[in-house]
Amino acid sequence: MQTTPKQGIYSAVMLEDAVAWLVQTIGQWGYTGIVVLMFLESSFFPFPSEVVVPPAGYLASQQAMDLWLVVAAGTVGSLLGALFNYWLALHLGRPFFLRFGKYLFVSQHSLERAEAFFDRHGHISTFVARLLPGVRQYISLPAGLARMNLPLFSFFTSLGAGIWVLILALLGYLFGKNQELLHSKLHEILLLLLPCLLILIGLYIWLHRRRSRKPSQTD
């Protein structure tokens, strides 16, 4: 279904109004508002970070906020939302699958394999997923389901989320007045980021296989 020019103009106006509302809301709530909105973004609520952090970055360019406190607040909110999803999966997910998994073709053996996978590769999976749109909100669920080490989960979630929030904050700081240019630059960054992540994953796999093939030394 094609979008008509009228619908396109209407969508652009809605986006402009949403950004204006977010700028006003963040300006009123301050850093607490960023934490709350990023908590929502990082949990189940469909609240994209792309429309939360850049307005705060723009306010930082106007000396109304501090850029590094914006990044810190966004990272904290992302971590809290991720921990919320982790907790849900940890306390509700596994008992559910153990009881009803056979009807969904999920066996206890599959759960144990997932746990073993996140025990070995949870750090790289969590870090990479936090930088992927449409995935970062949900990586906490399999991590919680697999009972991934919580300190490691928190560290790599914060690392990945911090990088993502920094990118968005800088885009808002530099291009906050021009939404079209901002989204164009974000698209360019994503196109550059994806191959970098693929290289990182490939390097990780190569190092992991090299370690596993290395003969154990004996005294």
XYZ file of N, CA, C and O in Angstrom:
876
model
N 0.843 -1.195 0.000
C 0.000 0.000 0.000
C 0.879 1.245 0.000
O 1.708 1.417 0.885
N 0.700 2.119 -0.997
C 1.533 3.287 -1.117
C 1.015 4.420 -0.252
O -0.196 4.561 -0.019
N 1.946 5.234 0.218
C 1.590 6.381 1.030
C 1.345 7.581 0.140
O 2.178 7.922 -0.715
N 0.204 8.225 0.296
C -0.113 9.397 -0.501
C 0.640 10.600 0.022
O 1.080 10.623 1.180
N 0.821 11.640 -0.814
C 1.496 12.849 -0.336
C 0.829 13.444 0.889
O 1.503 13.944 1.791
N -0.506 13.367 0.934
C -1.232 13.918 2.074
C -0.895 13.147 3.342
O -0.706 13.727 4.421
N -0.841 11.797 3.226
C -0.485 10.975 4.376
C 0.946 11.242 4.818
O 1.251 11.252 6.016
N 1.853 11.452 3.840
C 3.237 11.745 4.176
C 3.374 13.040 4.946
O 4.124 13.129 5.917
N 2.638 14.066 4.492
C 2.669 15.349 5.198
C 2.097 15.200 6.602
O 2.627 15.741 7.576
N 1.016 14.429 6.722
C 0.384 14.206 8.024
C 1.333 13.485 8.970
O 1.454 13.849 10.148
N 2.066 12.477 8.460
C 3.027 11.741 9.283
C 4.165 12.648 9.729
O 4.629 12.570 10.866
N 4.629 13.502 8.817
C 5.717 14.420 9.154
C 5.282 15.392 10.246
O 6.051 15.697 11.161
N 4.033 15.877 10.145
C 3.517 16.788 11.172
C 3.405 16.081 12.516
O 3.752 16.639 13.563
N 2.937 14.824 12.489
C 2.829 14.052 13.730
C 4.197 13.854 14.359
O 4.351 13.980 15.588
N 5.209 13.548 13.532
C 6.561 13.351 14.048
C 7.094 14.642 14.639
O 7.695 14.646 15.714
N 6.858 15.748 13.950
C 7.324 17.045 14.454
C 6.655 17.373 15.778
O 7.296 17.871 16.708
N 5.341 17.081 15.878
C 4.622 17.331 17.128
C 5.142 16.435 18.244
O 5.266 16.871 19.400
N 5.450 15.169 17.904
C 5.955 14.236 18.917
C 7.308 14.690 19.437
O 7.566 14.641 20.653
N 8.179 15.143 18.533
C 9.501 15.625 18.948
C 9.364 16.863 19.818
O 10.050 17.008 20.839
N 8.460 17.764 19.433
C 8.241 18.977 20.226
C 7.740 18.616 21.619
O 8.173 19.213 22.624
N 6.838 17.640 21.677
C 6.325 17.213 22.991
C 7.434 16.605 23.834
O 7.519 16.860 25.040
N 8.290 15.793 23.209
C 9.382 15.162 23.947
C 10.381 16.193 24.461
O 10.853 16.096 25.593
N 10.686 17.182 23.620
C 11.591 18.239 24.065
C 11.017 18.958 25.275
O 11.712 19.235 26.252
N 9.723 19.251 25.205
C 9.069 19.936 26.320
C 9.039 19.047 27.561
O 9.320 19.507 28.679
N 8.693 17.761 27.364
C 8.598 16.836 28.497
C 9.952 16.638 29.166
O 10.064 16.711 30.394
N 10.974 16.397 28.364
C 12.314 16.191 28.914
C 12.808 17.467 29.586
O 13.466 17.420 30.629
N 12.472 18.608 28.990
C 12.855 19.872 29.600
C 12.224 20.065 30.965
O 12.834 20.650 31.867
N 10.999 19.563 31.127
C 10.302 19.697 32.412
C 10.763 18.644 33.420
O 10.985 18.947 34.591
N 10.904 17.407 32.965
C 11.277 16.313 33.865
C 12.776 16.230 34.089
O 13.220 15.639 35.065
N 13.538 16.791 33.172
C 14.989 16.734 33.300
C 15.520 15.329 33.073
O 14.958 14.532 32.311
N 16.579 14.999 33.768
C 17.245 13.708 33.576
C 16.370 12.544 34.044
O 16.464 11.446 33.502
N 15.497 12.811 35.023
C 14.563 11.764 35.467
C 13.640 11.347 34.334
O 13.325 10.162 34.178
N 13.216 12.320 33.519
C 12.368 12.001 32.380
C 13.081 11.110 31.377
O 12.475 10.205 30.797
N 14.374 11.357 31.166
C 15.141 10.511 30.244
C 15.210 9.088 30.776
O 15.034 8.116 30.032
N 15.476 8.951 32.080
C 15.547 7.618 32.685
C 14.222 6.881 32.510
O 14.185 5.711 32.101
N 13.107 7.572 32.785
C 11.781 6.938 32.696
C 11.474 6.532 31.257
O 11.043 5.398 30.985
N 11.699 7.447 30.308
C 11.375 7.144 28.917
C 12.261 6.042 28.356
O 11.801 5.186 27.588
N 13.535 6.033 28.736
C 14.432 4.975 28.258
C 14.153 3.643 28.943
O 14.398 2.579 28.369
N 13.643 3.692 30.170
C 13.176 2.459 30.816
C 12.045 1.848 29.997
O 12.027 0.636 29.740
N 11.086 2.699 29.585
C 9.973 2.216 28.773
C 10.483 1.659 27.443
O 10.037 0.613 26.981
N 11.436 2.385 26.820
C 11.977 1.954 25.534
C 12.678 0.611 25.627
O 12.646 -0.188 24.699
N 13.327 0.362 26.752
C 14.133 -0.847 26.900
C 13.316 -2.032 27.386
O 13.815 -3.154 27.402
N 12.064 -1.799 27.774
C 11.207 -2.897 28.209
C 10.238 -3.236 27.083
O 10.603 -3.198 25.913
N 8.985 -3.546 27.418
C 8.054 -4.011 26.400
C 7.361 -2.878 25.647
O 6.758 -3.107 24.605
N 7.431 -1.673 26.147
C 6.654 -0.588 25.573
C 7.291 -0.077 24.273
O 8.491 0.185 24.244
N 6.487 0.095 23.225
C 7.032 0.526 21.916
C 7.340 2.023 21.902
O 6.634 2.826 21.314
N 8.412 2.385 22.581
C 8.790 3.795 22.697
C 10.218 3.930 22.202
O 11.156 3.710 22.955
N 10.430 4.247 20.929
C 11.777 4.191 20.343
C 12.727 5.213 20.943
O 12.372 6.376 21.145
N 13.949 4.780 21.185
C 14.977 5.669 21.725
C 15.350 6.755 20.736
O 15.850 7.813 21.121
N 15.105 6.518 19.438
C 15.444 7.503 18.417
C 14.667 8.802 18.563
O 15.069 9.826 17.997
N 13.538 8.773 19.288
C 12.773 9.999 19.503
C 12.840 10.458 20.951
O 12.141 11.392 21.342
N 13.667 9.804 21.753
C 13.821 10.192 23.155
C 15.137 10.925 23.379
O 15.170 12.046 23.905
N 16.230 10.308 22.968
C 17.555 10.844 23.280
C 17.938 12.055 22.420
O 18.483 13.035 22.952
N 17.707 12.048 21.092
C 18.102 13.218 20.303
C 17.523 14.546 20.787
O 18.246 15.548 20.797
N 16.236 14.612 21.207
C 15.760 15.882 21.762
C 16.540 16.329 22.994
O 16.772 17.528 23.177
N 16.944 15.363 23.827
C 17.769 15.720 24.986
C 19.144 16.203 24.539
O 19.708 17.133 25.131
N 19.682 15.592 23.484
C 20.946 16.060 22.931
C 20.821 17.464 22.392
O 21.737 18.287 22.536
N 19.681 17.755 21.776
C 19.438 19.114 21.270
C 19.386 20.108 22.426
O 19.958 21.214 22.332
N 18.721 19.742 23.528
C 18.675 20.621 24.698
C 20.078 20.858 25.255
O 20.378 21.938 25.754
N 20.934 19.839 25.155
C 22.319 20.004 25.607
C 23.051 21.018 24.729
O 23.879 21.803 25.212
N 22.743 21.017 23.427
C 23.381 21.987 22.527
C 22.934 23.408 22.834
O 23.634 24.367 22.501
N 21.766 23.537 23.477
C 21.245 24.850 23.863
C 21.619 25.220 25.298
O 21.072 26.164 25.854
N 22.528 24.428 25.874
C 23.006 24.662 27.246
C 21.918 24.464 28.300
O 22.046 24.925 29.428
N 20.826 23.778 27.913
C 19.749 23.516 28.866
C 19.988 22.228 29.642
O 19.365 22.014 30.691
N 20.851 21.353 29.138
C 21.193 20.108 29.808
C 22.671 19.842 29.581
O 23.313 20.496 28.742
N 23.204 18.880 30.327
C 24.600 18.464 30.146
C 24.627 17.196 29.302
O 23.925 16.220 29.603
N 25.435 17.203 28.237
C 25.454 16.088 27.291
C 25.809 14.777 27.966
O 25.176 13.741 27.718
N 26.812 14.782 28.841
C 27.270 13.536 29.455
C 26.277 13.027 30.490
O 26.137 11.811 30.682
N 25.549 13.935 31.136
C 24.488 13.498 32.049
C 23.308 12.930 31.263
O 22.625 12.021 31.742
N 23.073 13.458 30.068
C 22.050 12.887 29.187
C 22.407 11.449 28.841
O 21.563 10.541 28.908
N 23.665 11.221 28.456
C 24.126 9.871 28.116
C 24.012 8.950 29.329
O 23.551 7.800 29.215
N 24.410 9.447 30.499
C 24.342 8.633 31.722
C 22.901 8.276 32.057
O 22.588 7.123 32.385
N 21.998 9.261 31.967
C 20.586 9.008 32.288
C 19.978 8.022 31.300
O 19.219 7.121 31.693
N 20.297 8.181 30.013
C 19.775 7.253 29.016
C 20.279 5.837 29.217
O 19.534 4.864 29.061
N 21.546 5.713 29.593
C 22.127 4.391 29.841
C 21.505 3.736 31.063
O 21.187 2.540 31.044
N 21.319 4.510 32.130
C 20.697 3.977 33.345
C 19.269 3.523 33.057
O 18.848 2.438 33.484
N 18.511 4.337 32.315
C 17.149 3.939 31.973
C 17.109 2.672 31.144
O 16.268 1.794 31.364
N 18.028 2.554 30.189
C 18.100 1.346 29.359
C 18.422 0.119 30.200
O 17.834 -0.958 30.015
N 19.359 0.267 31.130
C 19.730 -0.855 31.990
C 18.562 -1.278 32.870
O 18.290 -2.485 33.029
N 17.856 -0.308 33.441
C 16.719 -0.644 34.308
C 15.623 -1.368 33.530
O 15.039 -2.343 34.019
N 15.352 -0.910 32.306
C 14.362 -1.596 31.487
C 14.799 -2.998 31.116
O 13.986 -3.937 31.099
N 16.094 -3.159 30.818
C 16.622 -4.486 30.495
C 16.545 -5.416 31.701
O 16.213 -6.603 31.562
N 16.844 -4.895 32.876
C 16.762 -5.706 34.095
C 15.325 -6.107 34.393
O 15.069 -7.200 34.909
N 14.385 -5.227 34.064
C 12.964 -5.550 34.240
C 12.579 -6.746 33.366
O 11.934 -7.699 33.825
N 12.964 -6.698 32.088
C 12.689 -7.819 31.190
C 13.407 -9.090 31.638
O 12.859 -10.199 31.548
N 14.639 -8.933 32.094
C 15.414 -10.070 32.600
C 14.680 -10.721 33.770
O 14.555 -11.952 33.845
N 14.189 -9.882 34.677
C 13.482 -10.394 35.863
C 12.199 -11.124 35.451
O 11.882 -12.188 35.999
N 11.467 -10.559 34.498
C 10.238 -11.211 34.035
C 10.538 -12.590 33.461
O 9.856 -13.575 33.774
N 11.542 -12.657 32.597
C 11.884 -13.936 31.983
C 12.399 -14.924 33.016
O 12.101 -16.122 32.953
N 13.164 -14.420 33.987
C 13.741 -15.290 35.004
C 12.674 -15.913 35.886
O 12.721 -17.108 36.191
N 11.695 -15.126 36.292
C 10.707 -15.596 37.263
C 9.427 -16.131 36.622
O 8.716 -16.912 37.248
N 9.129 -15.705 35.402
C 7.889 -16.152 34.773
C 8.132 -17.044 33.567
O 7.338 -17.935 33.287
N 9.243 -16.809 32.861
C 9.463 -17.513 31.604
C 9.779 -18.975 31.752
O 9.121 -19.826 31.163
N 10.776 -19.305 32.564
C 11.221 -20.685 32.657
C 10.143 -21.617 33.229
O 9.902 -22.689 32.663
N 9.493 -21.253 34.341
C 8.406 -22.115 34.826
C 7.312 -22.317 33.784
O 6.746 -23.410 33.673
N 7.034 -21.260 33.011
C 6.011 -21.377 31.971
C 6.421 -22.407 30.927
O 5.624 -23.277 30.551
N 7.671 -22.322 30.451
C 8.130 -23.242 29.408
C 8.306 -24.660 29.949
O 8.099 -25.631 29.221
N 8.693 -24.784 31.209
C 8.807 -26.123 31.789
C 7.445 -26.794 31.887
O 7.328 -28.012 31.765
N 6.411 -25.994 32.111
C 5.075 -26.553 32.268
C 4.350 -26.746 30.938
O 3.682 -27.756 30.719
N 4.483 -25.746 30.044
C 3.709 -25.777 28.810
C 4.583 -25.892 27.559
O 4.059 -25.863 26.445
N 5.905 -26.001 27.747
C 6.807 -26.015 26.610
C 6.545 -27.145 25.629
O 6.742 -26.981 24.419
N 6.089 -28.294 26.121
C 5.863 -29.429 25.227
C 4.772 -29.138 24.194
O 4.777 -29.693 23.092
N 3.846 -28.216 24.560
C 2.799 -27.840 23.605
C 3.318 -26.832 22.582
O 2.690 -26.630 21.534
N 4.441 -26.205 22.890
C 5.044 -25.224 21.991
C 6.319 -25.767 21.352
O 7.083 -25.014 20.747
N 6.546 -27.062 21.502
C 7.723 -27.746 20.940
C 9.028 -27.193 21.523
O 10.053 -27.118 20.836
N 8.977 -26.784 22.785
C 10.162 -26.339 23.512
C 10.393 -27.305 24.658
O 9.616 -27.367 25.606
N 11.447 -28.095 24.548
C 11.715 -29.111 25.555
C 12.632 -28.567 26.645
O 13.244 -27.500 26.504
N 12.727 -29.317 27.735
C 13.654 -28.924 28.796
C 15.095 -28.961 28.287
O 15.920 -28.141 28.690
N 15.364 -29.880 27.381
C 16.702 -29.949 26.793
C 17.030 -28.661 26.026
O 18.161 -28.160 26.082
N 16.035 -28.113 25.310
C 16.239 -26.864 24.573
C 16.551 -25.720 25.528
O 17.418 -24.876 25.255
N 15.849 -25.696 26.657
C 16.108 -24.659 27.658
C 17.518 -24.786 28.214
O 18.221 -23.785 28.407
N 17.916 -26.003 28.464
C 19.259 -26.215 29.005
C 20.327 -25.820 27.990
O 21.371 -25.274 28.359
N 20.056 -26.063 26.706
C 21.002 -25.636 25.667
C 21.075 -24.116 25.592
O 22.154 -23.545 25.382
N 19.933 -23.452 25.743
C 19.919 -21.989 25.741
C 20.712 -21.437 26.920
O 21.463 -20.466 26.792
N 20.546 -22.083 28.070
C 21.297 -21.660 29.249
C 22.794 -21.836 29.024
O 23.594 -20.961 29.380
N 23.168 -22.961 28.425
C 24.589 -23.218 28.160
C 25.141 -22.218 27.152
O 26.277 -21.749 27.283
N 24.326 -21.859 26.145
C 24.777 -20.892 25.143
C 25.038 -19.539 25.778
O 26.085 -18.922 25.532
N 24.100 -19.055 26.589
C 24.289 -17.741 27.214
C 25.370 -17.785 28.273
O 25.983 -16.760 28.569
N 25.610 -18.948 28.835
C 26.703 -19.067 29.791
C 28.045 -18.868 29.091
O 28.976 -18.299 29.667
N 28.148 -19.327 27.825
C 29.399 -19.198 27.072
C 29.462 -17.930 26.239
O 30.514 -17.324 26.103
N 28.330 -17.530 25.648
C 28.350 -16.447 24.669
C 27.390 -15.304 25.017
O 27.119 -14.453 24.161
N 26.899 -15.260 26.225
C 25.920 -14.239 26.585
C 26.469 -12.837 26.505
O 25.743 -11.899 26.159
N 27.758 -12.658 26.814
C 28.333 -11.320 26.822
C 28.332 -10.704 25.428
O 27.879 -9.568 25.245
N 28.822 -11.434 24.422
C 28.869 -10.884 23.073
C 27.459 -10.737 22.503
O 27.153 -9.769 21.791
N 26.565 -11.679 22.822
C 25.192 -11.603 22.320
C 24.479 -10.383 22.875
O 23.787 -9.661 22.152
N 24.646 -10.149 24.170
C 23.992 -9.011 24.812
C 24.530 -7.699 24.277
O 23.770 -6.773 23.973
N 25.855 -7.599 24.153
C 26.467 -6.352 23.675
C 26.030 -6.023 22.255
O 25.605 -4.894 21.967
N 26.112 -6.993 21.348
C 25.776 -6.753 19.948
C 24.295 -6.410 19.805
O 23.923 -5.476 19.069
N 23.436 -7.133 20.517
C 21.999 -6.920 20.383
C 21.579 -5.529 20.834
O 20.632 -4.952 20.286
N 22.278 -4.964 21.827
C 21.914 -3.629 22.301
C 22.161 -2.560 21.242
O 21.671 -1.431 21.368
N 22.892 -2.883 20.196
C 23.187 -1.920 19.135
C 22.349 -2.162 17.882
O 22.542 -1.486 16.874
N 21.410 -3.117 17.966
C 20.597 -3.463 16.798
C 19.150 -3.030 17.010
O 18.492 -3.513 17.939
N 18.633 -2.129 16.188
C 17.233 -1.720 16.304
C 16.292 -2.902 16.146
O 16.499 -3.778 15.315
N 15.251 -2.919 16.971
C 14.271 -3.990 16.906
C 14.666 -5.244 17.643
O 13.855 -6.163 17.803
N 15.913 -5.319 18.111
C 16.407 -6.496 18.825
C 16.781 -6.145 20.259
O 16.574 -6.935 21.172
N 17.317 -4.939 20.446
C 17.889 -4.584 21.746
C 16.881 -4.659 22.885
O 17.254 -4.944 24.024
N 15.577 -4.411 22.594
C 14.582 -4.467 23.663
C 14.329 -5.881 24.155
O 13.842 -6.068 25.274
N 14.628 -6.888 23.325
C 14.184 -8.248 23.631
C 15.308 -9.217 23.981
O 15.030 -10.346 24.382
N 16.557 -8.795 23.864
C 17.656 -9.708 24.179
C 17.668 -10.067 25.654
O 18.183 -11.110 26.055
N 17.054 -9.216 26.491
C 17.001 -9.496 27.924
C 16.161 -10.729 28.239
O 16.385 -11.381 29.262
N 15.203 -11.029 27.383
C 14.307 -12.161 27.651
C 15.032 -13.504 27.576
O 14.969 -14.290 28.537
N 15.726 -13.816 26.472
C 16.473 -15.086 26.479
C 17.598 -15.096 27.502
O 17.941 -16.150 28.026
N 18.166 -13.921 27.796
C 19.212 -13.868 28.819
C 18.652 -14.237 30.187
O 19.266 -15.002 30.942
N 17.487 -13.707 30.521
C 16.851 -14.061 31.788
C 16.382 -15.493 31.810
O 16.497 -16.191 32.820
N 15.854 -15.933 30.679
C 15.387 -17.313 30.571
C 16.529 -18.292 30.771
O 16.367 -19.357 31.384
N 17.702 -17.936 30.279
C 18.878 -18.791 30.396
C 19.654 -18.544 31.682
O 20.695 -19.154 31.896
N 19.165 -17.628 32.516
C 19.813 -17.306 33.793
C 21.269 -16.872 33.583
O 22.188 -17.332 34.273
N 21.462 -15.981 32.621
C 22.793 -15.449 32.365
C 23.326 -14.757 33.604
O 22.567 -14.155 34.373
N 24.627 -14.849 33.821
C 25.265 -14.198 34.961
C 24.846 -12.733 35.012
O 25.078 -11.977 34.066
N 24.220 -12.315 36.117
C 23.631 -10.986 36.192
C 24.652 -9.847 36.123
O 24.423 -8.859 35.404
N 25.779 -9.919 36.844
C 26.772 -8.839 36.694
C 27.287 -8.702 35.261
O 27.446 -7.584 34.761
N 27.534 -9.848 34.582
C 27.973 -9.782 33.187
C 26.883 -9.208 32.290
O 27.150 -8.384 31.406
N 25.652 -9.639 32.528
C 24.532 -9.111 31.751
C 24.420 -7.597 31.932
O 24.256 -6.855 30.957
N 24.533 -7.129 33.154
C 24.415 -5.697 33.437
C 25.553 -4.914 32.794
O 25.335 -3.829 32.231
N 26.767 -5.467 32.851
C 27.922 -4.760 32.287
C 27.795 -4.613 30.784
O 27.954 -3.508 30.234
N 27.525 -5.721 30.069
C 27.486 -5.658 28.615
C 26.225 -4.961 28.113
O 26.242 -4.364 27.030
N 25.141 -5.003 28.892
C 23.963 -4.202 28.551
C 24.294 -2.725 28.646
O 23.966 -1.937 27.744
N 24.948 -2.329 29.726
C 25.316 -0.925 29.916
C 26.305 -0.465 28.855
O 26.210 0.669 28.350
N 27.242 -1.332 28.482
C 28.233 -0.978 27.470
C 27.574 -0.735 26.117
O 27.793 0.299 25.470
N 26.755 -1.685 25.687
C 26.074 -1.538 24.395
C 25.082 -0.387 24.403
O 25.039 0.414 23.457
N 24.291 -0.291 25.468
C 23.306 0.787 25.559
C 23.991 2.140 25.634
O 23.516 3.119 25.043
N 25.110 2.217 26.352
C 25.830 3.479 26.471
C 26.332 3.980 25.127
O 26.241 5.177 24.823
N 26.845 3.070 24.303
C 27.316 3.454 22.972
C 26.153 3.950 22.112
O 26.252 4.971 21.429
N 25.032 3.236 22.173
C 23.861 3.611 21.388
C 23.318 4.970 21.831
O 23.010 5.837 20.991
N 23.209 5.181 23.125
C 22.704 6.459 23.643
C 23.654 7.594 23.280
O 23.213 8.699 22.928
N 24.954 7.344 23.338
C 25.938 8.363 22.968
C 25.775 8.768 21.500
O 25.822 9.960 21.164
N 25.569 7.793 20.626
C 25.356 8.089 19.207
C 24.132 8.977 19.025
O 24.171 9.997 18.325
N 23.029 8.605 19.666
C 21.791 9.374 19.521
C 21.922 10.768 20.121
O 21.414 11.746 19.553
N 22.593 10.865 21.265
C 22.756 12.165 21.925
C 23.609 13.099 21.063
O 23.299 14.292 20.928
N 24.666 12.570 20.465
C 25.523 13.396 19.608
C 24.780 13.840 18.343
O 24.947 14.978 17.874
N 23.956 12.943 17.794
C 23.166 13.324 16.626
C 22.197 14.453 16.975
O 22.024 15.405 16.200
N 21.559 14.340 18.139
C 20.661 15.399 18.576
C 21.402 16.694 18.838
O 20.908 17.785 18.534
N 22.589 16.571 19.389
C 23.411 17.749 19.696
C 23.815 18.479 18.414
O 23.815 19.709 18.358
N 24.158 17.719 17.381
C 24.668 18.309 16.145
C 23.576 18.675 15.151
O 23.689 19.677 14.434
N 22.509 17.848 15.094
C 21.499 18.025 14.047
C 20.077 18.115 14.596
O 19.120 17.877 13.867
N 19.944 18.463 15.872
C 18.627 18.433 16.506
C 17.590 19.329 15.867
O 16.394 19.044 15.913
N 18.017 20.399 15.222
C 17.069 21.318 14.603
C 16.537 20.793 13.273
O 15.483 21.223 12.814
N 17.275 19.893 12.654
C 16.907 19.369 11.341
C 16.617 17.874 11.464
O 17.524 17.045 11.398
N 15.348 17.520 11.653
C 14.972 16.131 11.859
C 15.275 15.268 10.638
O 15.676 14.111 10.770
N 15.075 15.814 9.451
C 15.341 15.043 8.235
C 16.827 14.690 8.134
O 17.189 13.543 7.827
N 17.686 15.664 8.411
C 19.129 15.413 8.373
C 19.542 14.460 9.480
O 20.399 13.586 9.278
N 18.923 14.613 10.642
C 19.239 13.730 11.780
C 18.957 12.273 11.422
O 19.788 11.391 11.656
N 17.782 12.012 10.863
C 17.419 10.634 10.519
C 18.284 10.107 9.375
O 18.578 8.913 9.326
N 18.685 10.984 8.475
C 19.578 10.566 7.397
C 20.939 10.147 7.953
O 21.497 9.107 7.548
N 21.456 10.929 8.893
C 22.741 10.597 9.514
C 22.639 9.312 10.335
O 23.571 8.497 10.355
N 21.502 9.127 11.021
C 21.308 7.902 11.802
C 21.302 6.685 10.887
O 21.886 5.642 11.213
N 20.660 6.816 9.732
C 20.636 5.719 8.768
C 22.045 5.398 8.283
O 22.421 4.222 8.160
N 22.840 6.418 8.023
C 24.216 6.209 7.587
C 25.034 5.506 8.669
O 25.852 4.613 8.362
N 24.823 5.905 9.920
C 25.561 5.285 11.029
C 25.179 3.818 11.169
O 26.038 2.953 11.401
N 23.895 3.505 11.017
C 23.451 2.112 11.108
C 24.059 1.268 9.992
O 24.453 0.117 10.216
N 24.151 1.835 8.786
C 24.758 1.109 7.672
C 26.240 0.849 7.934
O 26.793 -0.152 7.472
N 26.887 1.750 8.655
C 28.295 1.565 9.008
C 28.443 0.626 10.205
O 29.399 -0.170 10.273
N 27.476 0.700 11.116
C 27.551 -0.084 12.345
C 27.358 -1.573 12.094
O 28.037 -2.411 12.706
N 26.448 -1.918 11.196
C 26.135 -3.329 10.954
C 27.347 -4.131 10.487
O 27.627 -5.204 11.043
N 28.094 -3.679 9.489
C 29.288 -4.457 9.106
C 30.339 -4.499 10.214
O 31.047 -5.501 10.345
N 30.432 -3.437 11.006
C 31.379 -3.454 12.124
C 31.001 -4.537 13.131
O 31.878 -5.249 13.662
N 29.700 -4.681 13.390
C 29.244 -5.715 14.312
C 29.469 -7.110 13.734
O 29.820 -8.043 14.457
N 29.273 -7.246 12.417
C 29.529 -8.536 11.775
C 31.003 -8.905 11.875
O 31.347 -10.074 12.115
N 31.879 -7.925 11.711
C 33.311 -8.182 11.861
C 33.637 -8.579 13.289
O 34.426 -9.503 13.536
N 33.014 -7.890 14.248
C 33.229 -8.208 15.661
C 32.788 -9.630 15.974
O 33.497 -10.382 16.657
N 31.626 -10.016 15.459
C 31.118 -11.379 15.693
C 32.048 -12.398 15.043
O 32.358 -13.437 15.636
N 32.472 -12.102 13.815
C 33.383 -13.014 13.132
C 34.700 -13.179 13.881
O 35.226 -14.295 14.000
N 35.222 -12.076 14.404
C 36.460 -12.134 15.190
C 36.259 -12.935 16.463
O 37.122 -13.741 16.848
N 35.108 -12.740 17.093
C 34.806 -13.487 18.317
C 34.737 -14.984 18.030
O 35.290 -15.803 18.776
N 34.038 -15.360 16.951
C 33.916 -16.781 16.598
C 35.286 -17.374 16.305
O 35.604 -18.495 16.731
N 36.118 -16.623 15.586
C 37.460 -17.110 15.255
C 38.293 -17.326 16.507
O 38.959 -18.372 16.655
N 38.261 -16.378 17.422
C 39.022 -16.509 18.670
C 38.486 -17.655 19.524
O 39.261 -18.402 20.136
N 37.158 -17.796 19.547
C 36.558 -18.870 20.349
C 36.948 -20.242 19.803
O 37.293 -21.145 20.577
N 36.906 -20.392 18.490
C 37.278 -21.681 17.881
C 38.765 -21.955 18.064
O 39.172 -23.106 18.263
N 39.559 -20.903 17.990
C 41.001 -21.074 18.170
C 41.311 -21.547 19.584
O 42.166 -22.418 19.781
N 40.609 -20.968 20.541
C 40.822 -21.392 21.935
C 40.377 -22.828 22.153
O 41.024 -23.591 22.857
N 39.232 -23.191 21.543
C 38.715 -24.543 21.742
C 39.587 -25.607 21.089
O 39.634 -26.750 21.529
N 40.316 -25.216 20.018
C 41.184 -26.173 19.328
C 42.573 -26.233 19.945
O 43.336 -27.149 19.654
N 42.902 -25.262 20.767
C 44.230 -25.223 21.369
C 44.398 -26.388 22.334
O 43.602 -26.570 23.236
N 45.388 -27.225 22.135
C 45.549 -28.399 23.005
C 45.888 -27.964 24.425
O 46.626 -27.016 24.659
N 45.288 -28.669 25.365
C 45.542 -28.344 26.773
C 46.954 -28.745 27.139
O 47.452 -29.801 26.731
N 47.609 -27.866 27.865
C 48.975 -28.123 28.272
C 48.981 -28.958 29.554
O 48.187 -28.736 30.450
N 49.848 -29.870 29.571
C 49.990 -30.717 30.757
C 51.351 -30.511 31.368
O 52.313 -30.158 30.682
N 51.454 -30.687 32.668
C 52.719 -30.520 33.363
C 53.659 -31.668 33.005
O 53.239 -32.784 32.832
